[in-house]
Amino acid sequence: MDYTRMGEFKPTNFESDISGYSLETQNMFVKHYYGMIGAMVYRYYEYAIVVDANIGGYNVGRDFAKNIMKKSIYLNLGVRAEREFSEYFRIFIRPSYEVKSYKLTIPETTQTLQHRLNGLYVNVGFTYRLPELRRCFLKTCHAQINHAHGNREYRSRRHPIYKKQNPHYGENYPELIKYKGKNKNKLNPY
Ligand SMILES: [Zn+2]
């Protein structure tokens, strides 16, 4: 659902003879319903480029006389640049171009008018994938990787959603504790 403000309609022909037209209700919510298709086309470590398309329909709301409108499909083509923080969390920026229009049948004539409602968008956001495993229930458990208690597997309690983890040993502390901070100078850091 998009909050949209429509400006003045201006004629594309006979501009000096025909005046423009402003809507009574300029602010409205435009609803989109669509399917999405896309593919990753490039990947460099934690960065990725995804090309995708939203294809469906749109609804401009009750203030439009929909019985004389013939709507086109709604098409939104975008390129999403992603940065992956962990297997669950990534941020993205997605510039996209949107194509939609409608034909207006002028009552009591056979003439139609084409209105284009195209738009350029830049979306910024994040995606979060729900983990498939339950979080470990044991408050004192320090395991950094997926592990089992009894015969059930759990996900680590120590895994911040934004931090990448090696599935074999975890990566919360990539530097050994004995090399960290003032421990460097200690003979026996443990
Ligand atoms: Zn545990």
CSV table of N, CA and C in Angstrom, one decimal, residues 33-155:
chain,number,residue,atom,x,y,z
A,33,TYR,N,-1.2,-5.4,-5.6
A,33,TYR,CA,-1.2,-6.8,-5.3
A,33,TYR,C,-0.4,-7.5,-6.4
A,34,TYR,N,0.6,-8.3,-6.0
A,34,TYR,CA,1.5,-8.8,-7.1
A,34,TYR,C,2.2,-10.0,-6.7
A,35,GLY,N,2.8,-10.7,-7.7
A,35,GLY,CA,3.7,-11.8,-7.4
A,35,GLY,C,5.1,-11.3,-7.7
A,36,MET,N,6.1,-11.9,-7.1
A,36,MET,CA,7.4,-11.4,-7.3
A,36,MET,C,8.3,-12.5,-7.9
A,37,ILE,N,9.2,-12.1,-8.8
A,37,ILE,CA,10.1,-13.1,-9.4
A,37,ILE,C,11.5,-12.4,-9.4
A,38,GLY,N,12.5,-13.1,-9.1
A,38,GLY,CA,13.8,-12.4,-9.1
A,38,GLY,C,15.0,-13.5,-9.1
A,39,ALA,N,16.2,-13.0,-9.3
A,39,ALA,CA,17.3,-13.9,-9.3
A,39,ALA,C,18.6,-13.1,-8.9
A,40,MET,N,19.5,-13.8,-8.1
A,40,MET,CA,20.7,-13.1,-7.8
A,40,MET,C,21.6,-13.2,-9.0
A,41,VAL,N,22.2,-12.1,-9.4
A,41,VAL,CA,23.0,-12.1,-10.6
A,41,VAL,C,24.5,-11.9,-10.3
A,42,TYR,N,24.8,-11.5,-9.1
A,42,TYR,CA,26.2,-11.2,-8.7
A,42,TYR,C,26.4,-11.3,-7.2
A,43,ARG,N,27.5,-11.9,-6.8
A,43,ARG,CA,27.8,-12.0,-5.4
A,43,ARG,C,29.3,-11.8,-5.2
A,44,TYR,N,29.6,-11.0,-4.2
A,44,TYR,CA,31.0,-10.8,-3.8
A,44,TYR,C,31.1,-10.8,-2.3
A,45,TYR,N,31.6,-11.9,-1.7
A,45,TYR,CA,31.5,-12.1,-0.2
A,45,TYR,C,30.2,-11.8,0.3
A,46,GLU,N,30.0,-10.8,1.2
A,46,GLU,CA,28.7,-10.6,1.8
A,46,GLU,C,27.8,-9.6,1.0
A,47,TYR,N,28.3,-9.2,-0.2
A,47,TYR,CA,27.5,-8.3,-1.0
A,47,TYR,C,26.8,-9.1,-2.2
A,48,ALA,N,25.6,-8.7,-2.5
A,48,ALA,CA,24.9,-9.4,-3.6
A,48,ALA,C,24.1,-8.4,-4.4
A,49,ILE,N,23.9,-8.7,-5.7
A,49,ILE,CA,23.0,-7.9,-6.5
A,49,ILE,C,21.8,-8.8,-7.0
A,50,VAL,N,20.6,-8.4,-6.7
A,50,VAL,CA,19.4,-9.2,-7.1
A,50,VAL,C,18.6,-8.4,-8.1
A,51,VAL,N,18.2,-9.0,-9.2
A,51,VAL,CA,17.3,-8.3,-10.1
A,51,VAL,C,15.9,-8.9,-9.9
A,52,ASP,N,14.9,-8.1,-9.7
A,52,ASP,CA,13.6,-8.7,-9.5
A,52,ASP,C,12.5,-7.9,-10.1
A,53,ALA,N,11.3,-8.5,-10.2
A,53,ALA,CA,10.1,-7.8,-10.8
A,53,ALA,C,8.9,-8.1,-10.0
A,54,ASN,N,8.1,-7.1,-9.8
A,54,ASN,CA,6.8,-7.3,-9.2
A,54,ASN,C,5.7,-7.2,-10.3
A,55,ILE,N,4.9,-8.2,-10.4
A,55,ILE,CA,3.9,-8.2,-11.5
A,55,ILE,C,2.5,-8.4,-10.9
A,56,GLY,N,1.6,-7.6,-11.2
A,56,GLY,CA,0.2,-7.8,-10.6
A,56,GLY,C,-0.7,-6.7,-11.1
A,57,GLY,N,-1.5,-6.3,-10.1
A,57,GLY,CA,-2.5,-5.3,-10.4
A,57,GLY,C,-2.5,-4.2,-9.3
A,58,TYR,N,-3.3,-3.1,-9.5
A,58,TYR,CA,-3.3,-2.0,-8.5
A,58,TYR,C,-4.7,-1.5,-8.4
A,59,ASN,N,-5.0,-0.8,-7.3
A,59,ASN,CA,-6.3,-0.3,-7.0
A,59,ASN,C,-6.1,1.1,-6.5
A,60,VAL,N,-6.8,2.1,-7.1
A,60,VAL,CA,-6.6,3.5,-6.7
A,60,VAL,C,-7.6,4.0,-5.7
A,61,GLY,N,-8.5,3.1,-5.4
A,61,GLY,CA,-9.5,3.5,-4.3
A,61,GLY,C,-10.8,4.0,-4.8
A,62,ARG,N,-11.6,4.4,-3.8
A,62,ARG,CA,-13.1,4.7,-4.1
A,62,ARG,C,-13.3,6.0,-4.8
A,63,ASP,N,-12.3,6.9,-4.8
A,63,ASP,CA,-12.5,8.2,-5.4
A,63,ASP,C,-12.5,8.2,-6.9
A,64,PHE,N,-12.1,7.1,-7.5
A,64,PHE,CA,-12.1,7.0,-8.9
A,64,PHE,C,-13.3,6.2,-9.5
A,65,ALA,N,-13.8,6.7,-10.6
A,65,ALA,CA,-14.9,6.0,-11.2
A,65,ALA,C,-14.4,4.8,-12.0
A,66,LYS,N,-14.3,3.6,-11.3
A,66,LYS,CA,-13.6,2.5,-11.9
A,66,LYS,C,-14.3,1.9,-13.1
A,67,ASN,N,-15.7,2.2,-13.2
A,67,ASN,CA,-16.4,1.5,-14.3
A,67,ASN,C,-16.0,2.1,-15.7
A,68,ILE,N,-15.4,3.3,-15.7
A,68,ILE,CA,-15.0,3.8,-17.0
A,68,ILE,C,-13.5,3.7,-17.2
A,69,MET,N,-12.8,3.1,-16.2
A,69,MET,CA,-11.3,2.9,-16.3
A,69,MET,C,-11.0,1.5,-16.7
A,70,LYS,N,-10.0,1.5,-17.7
A,70,LYS,CA,-9.5,0.2,-18.0
A,70,LYS,C,-8.0,0.1,-17.6
A,71,LYS,N,-7.8,-0.6,-16.5
A,71,LYS,CA,-6.5,-0.5,-15.9
A,71,LYS,C,-5.5,-1.5,-16.6
A,72,SER,N,-4.2,-1.1,-16.7
A,72,SER,CA,-3.2,-1.9,-17.2
A,72,SER,C,-2.7,-2.8,-16.0
A,73,ILE,N,-1.8,-3.7,-16.3
A,73,ILE,CA,-1.1,-4.4,-15.3
A,73,ILE,C,-0.2,-3.5,-14.5
A,74,TYR,N,0.2,-3.9,-13.4
A,74,TYR,CA,1.2,-3.2,-12.6
A,74,TYR,C,2.5,-3.9,-12.7
A,75,LEU,N,3.6,-3.2,-13.1
A,75,LEU,CA,4.9,-3.8,-13.2
A,75,LEU,C,5.9,-3.0,-12.6
A,76,ASN,N,6.7,-3.6,-11.7
A,76,ASN,CA,7.8,-2.8,-11.0
A,76,ASN,C,9.1,-3.6,-11.2
A,77,LEU,N,10.0,-3.0,-11.8
A,77,LEU,CA,11.3,-3.6,-12.1
A,77,LEU,C,12.4,-3.0,-11.2
A,78,GLY,N,13.1,-3.8,-10.5
A,78,GLY,CA,14.1,-3.2,-9.5
A,78,GLY,C,15.4,-4.0,-9.5
A,79,VAL,N,16.4,-3.3,-9.0
A,79,VAL,CA,17.7,-3.9,-8.7
A,79,VAL,C,18.0,-3.7,-7.2
A,80,ARG,N,18.2,-4.8,-6.5
A,80,ARG,CA,18.4,-4.8,-5.1
A,80,ARG,C,19.8,-5.1,-4.8
A,81,ALA,N,20.5,-4.1,-4.1
A,81,ALA,CA,21.9,-4.3,-3.7
A,81,ALA,C,21.8,-4.7,-2.2
A,82,GLU,N,22.3,-5.9,-1.9
A,82,GLU,CA,22.2,-6.4,-0.5
A,82,GLU,C,23.5,-6.5,0.2
A,83,ARG,N,23.5,-6.3,1.5
A,83,ARG,CA,24.7,-6.7,2.3
A,83,ARG,C,24.2,-7.6,3.4
A,84,GLU,N,24.8,-8.8,3.4
A,84,GLU,CA,24.4,-9.8,4.3
A,84,GLU,C,25.3,-9.7,5.6
A,85,PHE,N,24.6,-9.6,6.7
A,85,PHE,CA,25.3,-9.6,8.0
A,85,PHE,C,25.4,-11.0,8.6
A,86,SER,N,24.4,-11.7,8.5
A,86,SER,CA,24.4,-13.1,9.0
A,86,SER,C,23.5,-13.9,8.1
A,87,GLU,N,23.3,-15.2,8.4
A,87,GLU,CA,22.4,-16.0,7.7
A,87,GLU,C,21.0,-15.6,7.8
A,88,TYR,N,20.7,-14.8,8.9
A,88,TYR,CA,19.3,-14.3,9.1
A,88,TYR,C,19.0,-12.9,8.7
A,89,PHE,N,20.1,-12.1,8.7
A,89,PHE,CA,19.8,-10.6,8.6
A,89,PHE,C,20.6,-10.0,7.5
A,90,ARG,N,19.9,-9.2,6.7
A,90,ARG,CA,20.6,-8.5,5.6
A,90,ARG,C,19.9,-7.1,5.4
A,91,ILE,N,20.6,-6.2,4.9
A,91,ILE,CA,20.0,-4.9,4.6
A,91,ILE,C,20.1,-4.7,3.1
A,92,PHE,N,19.2,-3.8,2.6
A,92,PHE,CA,19.2,-3.7,1.1
A,92,PHE,C,18.8,-2.2,0.7
A,93,ILE,N,19.2,-1.9,-0.5
A,93,ILE,CA,18.7,-0.7,-1.1
A,93,ILE,C,18.2,-1.1,-2.5
A,94,ARG,N,17.0,-0.7,-2.8
A,94,ARG,CA,16.4,-1.1,-4.1
A,94,ARG,C,15.8,0.0,-4.9
A,95,PRO,N,16.5,0.5,-5.9
A,95,PRO,CA,15.9,1.5,-6.8
A,95,PRO,C,15.0,0.7,-7.8
A,96,SER,N,13.9,1.2,-8.1
A,96,SER,CA,13.0,0.5,-9.0
A,96,SER,C,12.2,1.5,-9.9
A,97,TYR,N,11.7,1.0,-11.0
A,97,TYR,CA,10.9,1.8,-11.9
A,97,TYR,C,9.5,1.1,-12.0
A,98,GLU,N,8.5,1.8,-11.9
A,98,GLU,CA,7.2,1.2,-11.9
A,98,GLU,C,6.4,1.7,-13.1
A,99,VAL,N,5.7,0.8,-13.7
A,99,VAL,CA,4.9,1.1,-14.9
A,99,VAL,C,3.4,0.7,-14.6
A,100,LYS,N,2.5,1.6,-14.7
A,100,LYS,CA,1.1,1.3,-14.6
A,100,LYS,C,0.4,2.5,-15.3
A,101,SER,N,-0.8,2.2,-15.8
A,101,SER,CA,-1.6,3.2,-16.5
A,101,SER,C,-3.0,2.7,-16.6
A,102,TYR,N,-3.9,3.6,-17.0
A,102,TYR,CA,-5.2,3.3,-17.3
A,102,TYR,C,-5.8,4.0,-18.4
A,103,LYS,N,-6.8,3.4,-19.1
A,103,LYS,CA,-7.4,4.1,-20.2
A,103,LYS,C,-8.8,4.5,-19.7
A,104,LEU,N,-9.2,5.7,-20.1
A,104,LEU,CA,-10.4,6.3,-19.7
A,104,LEU,C,-11.3,6.4,-20.9
A,105,THR,N,-12.5,5.7,-20.8
A,105,THR,CA,-13.5,5.8,-21.9
A,105,THR,C,-14.3,7.1,-21.6
A,106,ILE,N,-14.4,8.0,-22.5
A,106,ILE,CA,-15.2,9.2,-22.3
A,106,ILE,C,-16.6,8.8,-22.6
A,107,PRO,N,-17.5,9.0,-21.6
A,107,PRO,CA,-18.9,8.6,-21.8
A,107,PRO,C,-19.6,9.1,-23.1
A,108,GLU,N,-20.4,8.4,-23.7
A,108,GLU,CA,-21.2,8.7,-24.9
A,108,GLU,C,-20.3,9.0,-26.1
A,109,THR,N,-19.0,8.6,-26.1
A,109,THR,CA,-18.2,8.6,-27.3
A,109,THR,C,-17.4,7.3,-27.4
A,110,THR,N,-16.7,7.2,-28.4
A,110,THR,CA,-15.8,6.0,-28.5
A,110,THR,C,-14.4,6.3,-28.2
A,111,GLN,N,-14.1,7.6,-27.8
A,111,GLN,CA,-12.8,8.0,-27.5
A,111,GLN,C,-12.2,7.5,-26.2
A,112,THR,N,-10.9,7.3,-26.1
A,112,THR,CA,-10.3,6.9,-24.8
A,112,THR,C,-9.1,7.9,-24.6
A,113,LEU,N,-8.9,8.1,-23.3
A,113,LEU,CA,-7.7,8.8,-22.9
A,113,LEU,C,-6.8,7.9,-22.1
A,114,GLN,N,-5.5,8.0,-22.4
A,114,GLN,CA,-4.5,7.2,-21.7
A,114,GLN,C,-3.9,8.0,-20.5
A,115,HIS,N,-3.9,7.5,-19.3
A,115,HIS,CA,-3.2,8.2,-18.2
A,115,HIS,C,-2.1,7.2,-17.7
A,116,ARG,N,-0.9,7.8,-17.6
A,116,ARG,CA,0.2,7.0,-17.1
A,116,ARG,C,0.5,7.4,-15.6
A,117,LEU,N,0.7,6.4,-14.8
A,117,LEU,CA,1.0,6.6,-13.4
A,117,LEU,C,2.4,5.9,-13.1
A,118,ASN,N,3.4,6.2,-13.9
A,118,ASN,CA,4.7,5.6,-13.7
A,118,ASN,C,5.4,6.3,-12.5
A,119,GLY,N,6.4,5.6,-12.0
A,119,GLY,CA,7.1,6.2,-10.9
A,119,GLY,C,8.5,5.6,-10.7
A,120,LEU,N,9.3,6.4,-10.1
A,120,LEU,CA,10.7,5.9,-9.7
A,120,LEU,C,10.7,5.8,-8.2
A,121,TYR,N,11.2,4.7,-7.7
A,121,TYR,CA,11.2,4.5,-6.2
A,121,TYR,C,12.6,4.1,-5.8
A,122,VAL,N,13.0,4.5,-4.6
A,122,VAL,CA,14.2,3.9,-3.9
A,122,VAL,C,13.7,3.4,-2.6
A,123,ASN,N,13.8,2.1,-2.4
A,123,ASN,CA,13.4,1.5,-1.1
A,123,ASN,C,14.7,1.1,-0.3
A,124,VAL,N,14.6,1.4,0.9
A,124,VAL,CA,15.7,1.0,1.8
A,124,VAL,C,15.1,0.1,2.9
A,125,GLY,N,15.7,-1.0,3.3
A,125,GLY,CA,15.1,-1.8,4.3
A,125,GLY,C,16.0,-2.9,4.7
A,126,PHE,N,15.5,-3.9,5.5
A,126,PHE,CA,16.2,-5.0,5.9
A,126,PHE,C,15.3,-6.3,5.8
A,127,THR,N,15.9,-7.4,5.7
A,127,THR,CA,15.1,-8.6,5.7
A,127,THR,C,15.6,-9.5,6.8
A,128,TYR,N,14.7,-10.2,7.4
A,128,TYR,CA,15.1,-11.1,8.5
A,128,TYR,C,14.4,-12.4,8.3
A,129,ARG,N,15.3,-13.4,8.2
A,129,ARG,CA,14.8,-14.8,8.0
A,129,ARG,C,14.6,-15.5,9.3
A,130,LEU,N,13.4,-16.1,9.5
A,130,LEU,CA,13.1,-16.8,10.7
A,130,LEU,C,14.0,-18.0,10.9
A,131,PRO,N,14.7,-18.2,12.0
A,131,PRO,CA,15.6,-19.3,12.1
A,131,PRO,C,14.8,-20.6,12.2
A,132,GLU,N,15.4,-21.7,11.7
A,132,GLU,CA,14.6,-23.0,11.6
A,132,GLU,C,14.7,-23.7,12.9
A,133,LEU,N,15.7,-23.4,13.8
A,133,LEU,CA,15.8,-24.1,15.0
A,133,LEU,C,15.4,-23.2,16.2
A,134,ARG,N,14.9,-23.8,17.3
A,134,ARG,CA,14.6,-23.0,18.5
A,134,ARG,C,15.9,-22.6,19.2
A,135,ARG,N,15.8,-21.5,19.9
A,135,ARG,CA,16.9,-21.0,20.6
A,135,ARG,C,17.2,-21.9,21.8
A,136,CYS,N,18.4,-22.1,22.1
A,136,CYS,CA,18.8,-22.9,23.3
A,136,CYS,C,18.1,-22.4,24.5
A,137,PHE,N,17.6,-23.3,25.3
A,137,PHE,CA,16.8,-22.9,26.5
A,137,PHE,C,17.7,-22.7,27.7
A,138,LEU,N,18.9,-23.1,27.7
A,138,LEU,CA,19.8,-23.1,28.9
A,138,LEU,C,20.5,-21.8,29.0
A,139,LYS,N,20.2,-21.0,30.1
A,139,LYS,CA,20.7,-19.7,30.2
A,139,LYS,C,22.2,-19.6,30.3
A,140,THR,N,22.8,-20.7,30.8
A,140,THR,CA,24.2,-20.7,31.1
A,140,THR,C,25.0,-21.2,29.9
A,141,CYS,N,24.3,-21.6,28.9
A,141,CYS,CA,25.0,-22.3,27.7
A,141,CYS,C,25.7,-21.3,26.9
A,142,HIS,N,27.0,-21.6,26.7
A,142,HIS,CA,27.9,-20.6,25.9
A,142,HIS,C,28.2,-21.1,24.5
A,143,ALA,N,27.5,-22.2,24.1
A,143,ALA,CA,27.8,-22.7,22.7
A,143,ALA,C,27.5,-21.7,21.7
A,144,GLN,N,28.4,-21.5,20.7
A,144,GLN,CA,28.2,-20.5,19.7
A,144,GLN,C,27.6,-21.1,18.4
A,145,ILE,N,27.5,-22.4,18.3
A,145,ILE,CA,27.0,-23.0,17.1
A,145,ILE,C,25.7,-23.8,17.4
A,146,ASN,N,25.1,-24.3,16.3
A,146,ASN,CA,23.9,-25.2,16.5
A,146,ASN,C,24.4,-26.4,17.3
A,147,HIS,N,23.7,-26.8,18.3
A,147,HIS,CA,24.1,-27.9,19.1
A,147,HIS,C,22.9,-28.6,19.7
A,148,ALA,N,23.2,-29.8,20.3
A,148,ALA,CA,22.1,-30.6,20.8
A,148,ALA,C,22.1,-30.7,22.3
A,149,HIS,N,20.9,-30.7,22.9
A,149,HIS,CA,20.8,-31.0,24.3
A,149,HIS,C,19.8,-32.2,24.3
A,150,GLY,N,20.2,-33.3,24.9
A,150,GLY,CA,19.3,-34.5,24.7
A,150,GLY,C,19.3,-34.9,23.3
A,151,ASN,N,18.1,-35.2,22.7
A,151,ASN,CA,18.1,-35.6,21.3
A,151,ASN,C,17.5,-34.5,20.4
A,152,ARG,N,17.6,-33.2,20.9
A,152,ARG,CA,17.0,-32.1,20.1
A,152,ARG,C,18.0,-31.1,19.8
A,153,GLU,N,18.0,-30.5,18.6
A,153,GLU,CA,19.0,-29.5,18.2
A,153,GLU,C,18.5,-28.1,18.5
A,154,TYR,N,19.4,-27.3,19.0
A,154,TYR,CA,19.1,-25.9,19.3
A,154,TYR,C,20.0,-25.0,18.6
A,155,ARG,N,19.6,-23.7,18.5
A,155,ARG,CA,20.5,-22.7,17.9
A,155,ARG,C,21.1,-22.0,19.1
